[in-house]
Amino acid sequence: MVRYGIIGSGMMGQEHIRNISLLGDCEVAAISDPNDGMRDLSVKTAGGRAKAFSDYKDMLSSGLCDALLIAAPNDMHHEILLDVLDTNLPILVEKPLCTTSQHCRDIMARSESRQAPVWVAMEYRYMPPVQRLLKELADGTVGTPRMMSIREHRFPFLEKVGDWNRMNARTGGTLVEKCCHFWDLMRLTLQSDPVRVYASAGVDVNHLDESYDGKTPDILDNAYVVVDFESGARGMLDLCMFAEGSYWQEVVSVTGEKARIDAKVPGPARFSVDGKERAAEIEISERASKTVTVEEVEVDETVLAAGDHHGSTFYQHKRFRDLVVSGQGKPEVSLLDGLWSVIVGEAAEESARTGQSIELKL
């Protein structure tokens, strides 16, 4: 039995607890959160057996944990990681790794001599339709991937404890906080590092009537971003966070000289009109034959109901659990992957502010 310690038990922490509970050979043994209400709710979500702590440092010294999950607000990751890296426990840290690339580099330097793994939680890799897309690419269906586009048209940022996700200072900015997933997917899919970013973005619709300490939220709610890669491939993001009426929340498209593949992912059931889950789809458009094949991608209903990320959190936890149990191997999503996703997001935020393309370097 793998005993998890949870640091931060807000909305995403709750999703992690529900998914860990589905694994069968894992349990949430300890939960740390300074917020009394969220801490109590998380213990209940975990079945009432977890020991609660208001300070994660007390949890670290309790001896109750075999692995750690960090799901605290983004701007707390750096400080928490510097503390937990001193343990010899496997760590799954929510994205983004940190809110700045410099903080990510700090964590990488601190981890150089560490034996236990640190895995960055990039759930979108593990959505079943995305996994199917990656398999088709590995099988050579499209040939060499030359172009990749990701469209995410979704609901606005949700209310979280203290609404910490309304300001760039705490999140790293939308193109870091939200979109690190997409830069990670682009690097994974195209098997190349990015070299240049250009973004056009704005704060046009969401949260404009809100105020926090006299400040209006400054997180972007829509953007187009173009990313050039070392291989010559290019990627594009189309993000809109006031488009929850869209049937598909994400559409990931990859095109090569042989075909185009589209992975189409619906949004969470709780945001749909009828409250029911929708099936994802894979669409393959072959260049030579001009044929189009469409298939549904099924996901277990229990897994879908455990979170808002189309089952990806569960499948990610299965992989992480296997790594912890084996005691060997490397994380599928490394600290370097986490760093790159923040580097691209930071550059995209800068490009959106300045109107200039930004050259990237590691």
CSV table of C-alpha atoms in Angstrom, one decimal:
chain,number,residue,atom,x,y,z
A,1,MET,CA,0.0,0.0,0.0
A,2,VAL,CA,1.4,3.4,-1.1
A,3,ARG,CA,0.7,6.1,1.5
A,4,TYR,CA,0.3,9.5,0.0
A,5,GLY,CA,0.8,12.8,1.7
A,6,ILE,CA,-1.1,15.7,0.1
A,7,ILE,CA,0.2,19.3,0.4
A,8,GLY,CA,-2.6,21.7,-0.7
A,9,SER,CA,-6.1,20.3,-0.9
A,10,GLY,CA,-8.1,22.8,-2.9
A,11,MET,CA,-10.0,22.0,-6.0
A,12,MET,CA,-7.1,20.2,-7.8
A,13,GLY,CA,-6.0,18.5,-4.6
A,14,GLN,CA,-9.6,17.2,-4.2
A,15,GLU,CA,-9.4,15.7,-7.7
A,16,HIS,CA,-6.1,14.0,-6.9
A,17,ILE,CA,-7.6,12.5,-3.7
A,18,ARG,CA,-10.5,11.1,-5.6
A,19,ASN,CA,-8.3,9.5,-8.2
A,20,ILE,CA,-5.8,8.1,-5.7
A,21,SER,CA,-8.7,6.4,-4.0
A,22,LEU,CA,-9.6,4.6,-7.3
A,23,LEU,CA,-6.2,3.0,-7.5
A,24,GLY,CA,-7.0,0.3,-4.9
A,25,ASP,CA,-3.4,-0.2,-3.6
A,26,CYS,CA,-2.9,3.4,-2.6
A,27,GLU,CA,-4.3,5.6,0.2
A,28,VAL,CA,-4.2,9.2,1.2
A,29,ALA,CA,-2.6,8.9,4.7
A,30,ALA,CA,-2.0,12.6,5.4
A,31,ILE,CA,-3.3,15.9,4.3
A,32,SER,CA,-1.7,19.4,4.9
A,33,ASP,CA,-3.6,22.6,4.2
A,34,PRO,CA,-3.7,25.9,6.2
A,35,ASN,CA,-7.4,26.4,5.3
A,36,ASP,CA,-9.6,24.6,8.0
A,37,GLY,CA,-12.5,24.1,5.6
A,38,MET,CA,-10.5,22.6,2.8
A,39,ARG,CA,-8.5,20.4,5.2
A,40,ASP,CA,-11.7,19.0,6.7
A,41,LEU,CA,-13.3,18.4,3.4
A,42,SER,CA,-10.2,16.6,2.1
A,43,VAL,CA,-10.2,14.3,5.0
A,44,LYS,CA,-13.8,13.4,4.2
A,45,THR,CA,-13.0,13.0,0.5
A,46,ALA,CA,-10.2,10.6,1.5
A,47,GLY,CA,-12.7,8.4,3.5
A,48,GLY,CA,-12.1,10.0,6.9
A,49,ARG,CA,-8.9,8.1,7.6
A,50,ALA,CA,-6.3,10.6,6.7
A,51,LYS,CA,-4.4,12.6,9.4
A,52,ALA,CA,-4.8,16.3,9.0
A,53,PHE,CA,-2.0,18.9,9.4
A,54,SER,CA,-2.2,22.7,9.1
A,55,ASP,CA,1.6,22.9,8.3
A,56,TYR,CA,3.2,20.6,5.7
A,57,LYS,CA,6.5,20.5,7.7
A,58,ASP,CA,4.7,18.7,10.5
A,59,MET,CA,3.4,16.2,8.0
A,60,LEU,CA,6.9,15.6,6.5
A,61,SER,CA,8.2,14.7,10.0
A,62,SER,CA,5.2,12.4,10.8
A,63,GLY,CA,6.5,9.3,9.0
A,64,LEU,CA,3.1,8.7,7.5
A,65,CYS,CA,4.0,9.1,3.9
A,66,ASP,CA,5.6,7.0,1.2
A,67,ALA,CA,5.1,9.6,-1.6
A,68,LEU,CA,4.1,13.3,-1.7
A,69,LEU,CA,1.7,15.3,-3.9
A,70,ILE,CA,2.1,19.0,-4.1
A,71,ALA,CA,-1.2,20.8,-5.2
A,72,ALA,CA,-0.7,24.1,-3.4
A,73,PRO,CA,-1.2,27.4,-5.3
A,74,ASN,CA,1.5,28.0,-8.0
A,75,ASP,CA,3.5,30.7,-6.1
A,76,MET,CA,4.0,28.3,-3.2
A,77,HIS,CA,5.7,25.5,-5.2
A,78,HIS,CA,9.2,26.9,-5.0
A,79,GLU,CA,9.3,27.2,-1.2
A,80,ILE,CA,7.6,23.9,-0.6
A,81,LEU,CA,9.8,22.0,-3.1
A,82,LEU,CA,12.9,23.4,-1.4
A,83,ASP,CA,11.7,21.8,1.8
A,84,VAL,CA,10.4,18.5,0.5
A,85,LEU,CA,13.5,17.8,-1.7
A,86,ASP,CA,15.4,17.2,1.5
A,87,THR,CA,13.3,14.1,2.1
A,88,ASN,CA,13.9,10.9,0.2
A,89,LEU,CA,10.2,10.6,-0.9
A,90,PRO,CA,9.0,10.4,-4.5
A,91,ILE,CA,7.2,13.7,-5.4
A,92,LEU,CA,4.4,14.5,-7.8
A,93,VAL,CA,4.2,18.3,-8.2
A,94,GLU,CA,1.3,20.0,-9.9
A,95,LYS,CA,2.0,22.1,-12.9
A,96,PRO,CA,3.5,24.6,-13.4
A,97,LEU,CA,6.6,23.4,-11.7
A,98,CYS,CA,7.1,27.0,-10.5
A,99,THR,CA,5.8,30.4,-11.6
A,100,THR,CA,9.2,31.5,-13.0
A,101,SER,CA,11.9,29.8,-15.0
A,102,GLN,CA,14.5,30.9,-12.5
A,103,HIS,CA,12.7,29.2,-9.7
A,104,CYS,CA,12.5,26.1,-11.9
A,105,ARG,CA,16.3,26.2,-12.3
A,106,ASP,CA,16.7,26.5,-8.6
A,107,ILE,CA,14.7,23.3,-8.1
A,108,MET,CA,16.6,21.5,-10.8
A,109,ALA,CA,19.9,22.4,-9.2
A,110,ARG,CA,18.7,21.3,-5.8
A,111,SER,CA,17.6,18.0,-7.2
A,112,GLU,CA,20.8,17.0,-9.0
A,113,SER,CA,22.0,14.6,-6.3
A,114,ARG,CA,18.6,13.4,-5.2
A,115,GLN,CA,17.8,9.7,-5.7
A,116,ALA,CA,14.0,9.7,-5.3
A,117,PRO,CA,12.0,10.9,-8.4
A,118,VAL,CA,10.3,14.2,-9.0
A,119,TRP,CA,7.5,14.0,-11.5
A,120,VAL,CA,5.8,17.2,-12.9
A,121,ALA,CA,2.0,16.6,-13.2
A,122,MET,CA,1.2,17.3,-16.9
A,123,GLU,CA,-2.1,15.5,-16.9
A,124,TYR,CA,-3.0,16.4,-20.5
A,125,ARG,CA,-0.5,13.9,-21.8
A,126,TYR,CA,-2.6,11.2,-20.3
A,127,MET,CA,-6.0,12.0,-21.8
A,128,PRO,CA,-7.0,8.8,-23.6
A,129,PRO,CA,-7.6,10.7,-27.0
A,130,VAL,CA,-4.2,12.3,-26.7
A,131,GLN,CA,-2.6,9.0,-25.9
A,132,ARG,CA,-4.3,7.6,-29.0
A,133,LEU,CA,-2.9,10.5,-31.1
A,134,LEU,CA,0.6,9.9,-29.8
A,135,LYS,CA,0.3,6.2,-30.7
A,136,GLU,CA,-0.8,7.0,-34.2
A,137,LEU,CA,2.2,9.3,-34.5
A,138,ALA,CA,4.5,6.6,-33.3
A,139,ASP,CA,3.0,4.2,-35.9
A,140,GLY,CA,3.9,6.7,-38.6
A,141,THR,CA,0.3,7.5,-39.6
A,142,VAL,CA,1.0,11.2,-40.4
A,143,GLY,CA,4.6,10.8,-41.5
A,144,THR,CA,6.9,13.5,-40.0
A,145,PRO,CA,4.9,15.9,-37.9
A,146,ARG,CA,5.3,19.4,-39.4
A,147,MET,CA,2.5,21.4,-38.0
A,148,MET,CA,0.6,21.2,-34.7
A,149,SER,CA,-2.3,23.2,-33.4
A,150,ILE,CA,-4.1,23.2,-30.1
A,151,ARG,CA,-7.4,24.9,-29.7
A,152,GLU,CA,-8.8,25.2,-26.2
A,153,HIS,CA,-12.1,27.0,-25.9
A,154,ARG,CA,-13.4,26.6,-22.4
A,155,PHE,CA,-14.9,28.2,-19.3
A,156,PRO,CA,-13.2,31.0,-17.3
A,157,PHE,CA,-10.8,30.3,-14.4
A,158,LEU,CA,-12.9,28.8,-11.6
A,159,GLU,CA,-13.2,30.3,-8.1
A,160,LYS,CA,-10.5,28.9,-5.8
A,161,VAL,CA,-9.5,29.6,-2.2
A,162,GLY,CA,-8.8,33.3,-1.9
A,163,ASP,CA,-9.2,33.5,-5.7
A,164,TRP,CA,-5.4,33.2,-5.9
A,165,ASN,CA,-5.7,32.4,-9.6
A,166,ARG,CA,-6.8,35.9,-10.7
A,167,MET,CA,-3.4,37.6,-10.7
A,168,ASN,CA,-0.2,37.0,-12.8
A,169,ALA,CA,1.9,37.5,-9.7
A,170,ARG,CA,0.6,34.3,-8.1
A,171,THR,CA,0.0,32.2,-11.2
A,172,GLY,CA,2.8,33.1,-13.5
A,173,GLY,CA,0.2,34.4,-16.0
A,174,THR,CA,-2.3,32.4,-18.0
A,175,LEU,CA,0.3,31.4,-20.6
A,176,VAL,CA,2.3,29.8,-17.8
A,177,GLU,CA,-0.4,28.6,-15.4
A,178,LYS,CA,-2.9,27.2,-17.9
A,179,CYS,CA,-0.9,26.7,-21.1
A,180,CYS,CA,2.2,25.0,-19.7
A,181,HIS,CA,0.2,21.9,-20.6
A,182,PHE,CA,0.2,22.8,-24.2
A,183,TRP,CA,3.9,23.7,-24.6
A,184,ASP,CA,4.6,20.4,-22.9
A,185,LEU,CA,2.4,18.6,-25.4
A,186,MET,CA,4.0,20.3,-28.3
A,187,ARG,CA,7.5,19.3,-27.2
A,188,LEU,CA,6.4,15.8,-26.6
A,189,THR,CA,4.6,15.4,-29.9
A,190,LEU,CA,7.1,17.2,-32.2
A,191,GLN,CA,10.1,15.7,-30.4
A,192,SER,CA,11.9,19.0,-30.6
A,193,ASP,CA,12.7,22.0,-28.5
A,194,PRO,CA,11.1,25.4,-29.2
A,195,VAL,CA,13.3,28.3,-30.4
A,196,ARG,CA,10.9,31.2,-30.9
A,197,VAL,CA,7.5,32.4,-29.6
A,198,TYR,CA,5.1,35.1,-30.8
A,199,ALA,CA,1.9,35.8,-28.9
A,200,SER,CA,-1.1,38.2,-29.3
A,201,ALA,CA,-3.4,38.1,-26.3
A,202,GLY,CA,-5.7,40.2,-24.1
A,203,VAL,CA,-7.8,40.6,-21.0
A,204,ASP,CA,-11.1,41.4,-22.7
A,205,VAL,CA,-14.0,39.6,-21.0
A,206,ASN,CA,-13.5,37.7,-17.8
A,207,HIS,CA,-13.2,38.9,-14.2
A,208,LEU,CA,-13.3,42.6,-15.1
A,209,ASP,CA,-15.9,43.3,-12.4
A,210,GLU,CA,-13.8,41.8,-9.7
A,211,SER,CA,-11.3,43.5,-7.4
A,212,TYR,CA,-8.7,42.2,-5.0
A,213,ASP,CA,-6.9,44.7,-2.7
A,214,GLY,CA,-8.0,47.4,-5.2
A,215,LYS,CA,-6.6,45.6,-8.2
A,216,THR,CA,-8.5,44.2,-11.2
A,217,PRO,CA,-7.5,40.7,-12.3
A,218,ASP,CA,-4.8,40.8,-15.0
A,219,ILE,CA,-4.8,37.2,-16.2
A,220,LEU,CA,-5.2,36.8,-20.0
A,221,ASP,CA,-8.5,35.3,-21.2
A,222,ASN,CA,-7.7,34.8,-24.9
A,223,ALA,CA,-4.6,34.4,-27.0
A,224,TYR,CA,-3.1,33.2,-30.2
A,225,VAL,CA,0.5,31.9,-29.8
A,226,VAL,CA,2.9,30.6,-32.5
A,227,VAL,CA,5.9,28.5,-31.5
A,228,ASP,CA,8.8,27.7,-33.9
A,229,PHE,CA,10.8,24.5,-33.1
A,230,GLU,CA,14.4,23.6,-33.7
A,231,SER,CA,13.3,20.8,-36.1
A,232,GLY,CA,11.5,23.3,-38.4
A,233,ALA,CA,8.1,22.2,-37.2
A,234,ARG,CA,5.7,24.8,-35.8
A,235,GLY,CA,2.9,24.9,-33.3
A,236,MET,CA,0.0,27.2,-32.7
A,237,LEU,CA,-2.3,27.7,-29.7
A,238,ASP,CA,-5.8,29.2,-30.0
A,239,LEU,CA,-7.0,29.9,-26.4
A,240,CYS,CA,-10.3,31.3,-25.4
A,241,MET,CA,-11.6,31.3,-21.8
A,242,PHE,CA,-15.0,32.6,-22.5
A,243,ALA,CA,-16.2,29.9,-24.9
A,244,GLU,CA,-17.8,27.3,-22.7
A,245,GLY,CA,-20.5,26.9,-25.3
A,246,SER,CA,-18.1,25.0,-27.5
A,247,TYR,CA,-18.9,21.3,-28.0
A,248,TRP,CA,-15.2,20.4,-28.0
A,249,GLN,CA,-13.1,21.9,-25.2
A,250,GLU,CA,-9.7,20.9,-26.7
A,251,VAL,CA,-8.9,20.0,-30.3
A,252,VAL,CA,-5.3,18.8,-30.8
A,253,SER,CA,-4.3,18.5,-34.5
A,254,VAL,CA,-1.0,17.2,-35.9
A,255,THR,CA,-0.3,17.2,-39.7
A,256,GLY,CA,2.5,15.6,-41.6
A,257,GLU,CA,3.0,14.7,-45.3
A,258,LYS,CA,0.8,11.6,-45.0
A,259,ALA,CA,-2.2,12.7,-42.9
A,260,ARG,CA,-3.7,14.9,-40.3
A,261,ILE,CA,-4.9,13.6,-36.9
A,262,ASP,CA,-7.4,15.5,-34.7
A,263,ALA,CA,-7.9,14.5,-31.1
A,264,LYS,CA,-11.2,16.0,-29.9
A,265,VAL,CA,-11.8,16.3,-26.2
A,266,PRO,CA,-15.1,17.4,-24.6
A,267,GLY,CA,-15.3,19.5,-21.5
A,268,PRO,CA,-16.3,18.2,-18.0
A,269,ALA,CA,-19.8,16.9,-17.7
A,270,ARG,CA,-20.6,19.3,-14.9
A,271,PHE,CA,-20.3,22.2,-17.4
A,272,SER,CA,-22.4,20.7,-20.2
A,273,VAL,CA,-26.1,21.6,-20.7
A,274,ASP,CA,-27.4,18.2,-19.8
A,275,GLY,CA,-24.7,17.3,-17.2
A,276,LYS,CA,-23.8,14.2,-19.1
A,277,GLU,CA,-20.4,13.0,-20.3
A,278,ARG,CA,-19.5,13.2,-24.0
A,279,ALA,CA,-17.3,10.8,-25.8
A,280,ALA,CA,-13.9,12.0,-27.2
A,281,GLU,CA,-13.1,11.4,-30.8
A,282,ILE,CA,-10.1,10.7,-33.0
A,283,GLU,CA,-10.3,11.9,-36.6
A,284,ILE,CA,-7.7,10.7,-39.2
A,285,SER,CA,-7.7,12.5,-42.6
A,286,GLU,CA,-5.5,10.7,-45.1
A,287,ARG,CA,-3.8,12.7,-47.8
A,288,ALA,CA,-3.5,10.1,-50.5
A,289,SER,CA,-6.9,8.4,-50.3
A,290,LYS,CA,-8.8,11.5,-49.2
A,291,THR,CA,-10.6,9.3,-46.7
A,292,VAL,CA,-11.6,10.5,-43.2
A,293,THR,CA,-12.0,8.0,-40.3
A,294,VAL,CA,-13.7,9.0,-37.1
A,295,GLU,CA,-13.6,6.9,-34.0
A,296,GLU,CA,-14.9,7.4,-30.5
A,297,VAL,CA,-12.4,7.0,-27.6
A,298,GLU,CA,-14.1,5.4,-24.6
A,299,VAL,CA,-13.2,6.3,-21.0
A,300,ASP,CA,-14.5,4.5,-17.9
A,301,GLU,CA,-17.4,6.5,-16.4
A,302,THR,CA,-16.0,6.2,-12.9
A,303,VAL,CA,-12.7,7.7,-14.0
A,304,LEU,CA,-14.4,10.5,-15.8
A,305,ALA,CA,-16.5,11.3,-12.7
A,306,ALA,CA,-13.4,11.6,-10.6
A,307,GLY,CA,-12.2,14.9,-12.1
A,308,ASP,CA,-12.4,17.6,-14.8
A,309,HIS,CA,-9.5,16.4,-17.1
A,310,HIS,CA,-11.1,13.6,-19.1
A,311,GLY,CA,-9.6,10.8,-17.0
A,312,SER,CA,-6.1,12.0,-17.4
A,313,THR,CA,-5.4,12.5,-13.6
A,314,PHE,CA,-6.2,8.8,-13.0
A,315,TYR,CA,-4.0,7.4,-15.7
A,316,GLN,CA,-1.2,9.8,-14.6
A,317,HIS,CA,-1.5,8.4,-11.1
A,318,LYS,CA,-1.3,4.8,-12.3
A,319,ARG,CA,2.0,5.6,-14.0
A,320,PHE,CA,3.4,7.5,-11.0
A,321,ARG,CA,2.2,4.7,-8.6
A,322,ASP,CA,4.1,2.2,-10.8
A,323,LEU,CA,7.2,4.2,-10.6
A,324,VAL,CA,7.0,4.5,-6.8
A,325,VAL,CA,6.3,0.8,-6.3
A,326,SER,CA,9.1,-0.3,-8.6
A,327,GLY,CA,11.7,1.9,-6.8
A,328,GLN,CA,13.5,2.4,-10.1
A,329,GLY,CA,13.2,4.2,-13.4
A,330,LYS,CA,12.7,7.8,-14.3
A,331,PRO,CA,9.6,10.1,-14.2
A,332,GLU,CA,7.8,10.3,-17.6
A,333,VAL,CA,7.6,14.1,-17.1
A,334,SER,CA,10.9,15.4,-15.8
A,335,LEU,CA,12.0,18.6,-14.2
A,336,LEU,CA,13.5,19.6,-17.5
A,337,ASP,CA,10.1,19.1,-19.1
A,338,GLY,CA,8.6,21.3,-16.4
A,339,LEU,CA,11.3,24.0,-16.9
A,340,TRP,CA,10.7,24.1,-20.7
A,341,SER,CA,7.0,24.5,-20.3
A,342,VAL,CA,7.5,27.6,-18.0
A,343,ILE,CA,10.2,29.0,-20.3
A,344,VAL,CA,7.8,29.0,-23.3
A,345,GLY,CA,4.9,30.4,-21.2
A,346,GLU,CA,7.1,33.2,-19.8
A,347,ALA,CA,8.2,34.1,-23.3
A,348,ALA,CA,4.6,34.1,-24.6
A,349,GLU,CA,3.6,36.4,-21.8
A,350,GLU,CA,6.4,38.7,-22.6
A,351,SER,CA,5.6,38.6,-26.3
A,352,ALA,CA,2.0,39.5,-25.6
A,353,ARG,CA,3.1,42.5,-23.5
A,354,THR,CA,5.7,43.8,-26.0
A,355,GLY,CA,4.3,42.8,-29.4
A,356,GLN,CA,7.7,41.3,-30.3
A,357,SER,CA,8.7,37.7,-31.0
A,358,ILE,CA,10.9,36.2,-28.3
A,359,GLU,CA,13.9,34.0,-28.9
A,360,LEU,CA,14.2,31.1,-26.5
A,361,LYS,CA,17.1,29.4,-24.8
A,362,LEU,CA,17.5,26.9,-22.1
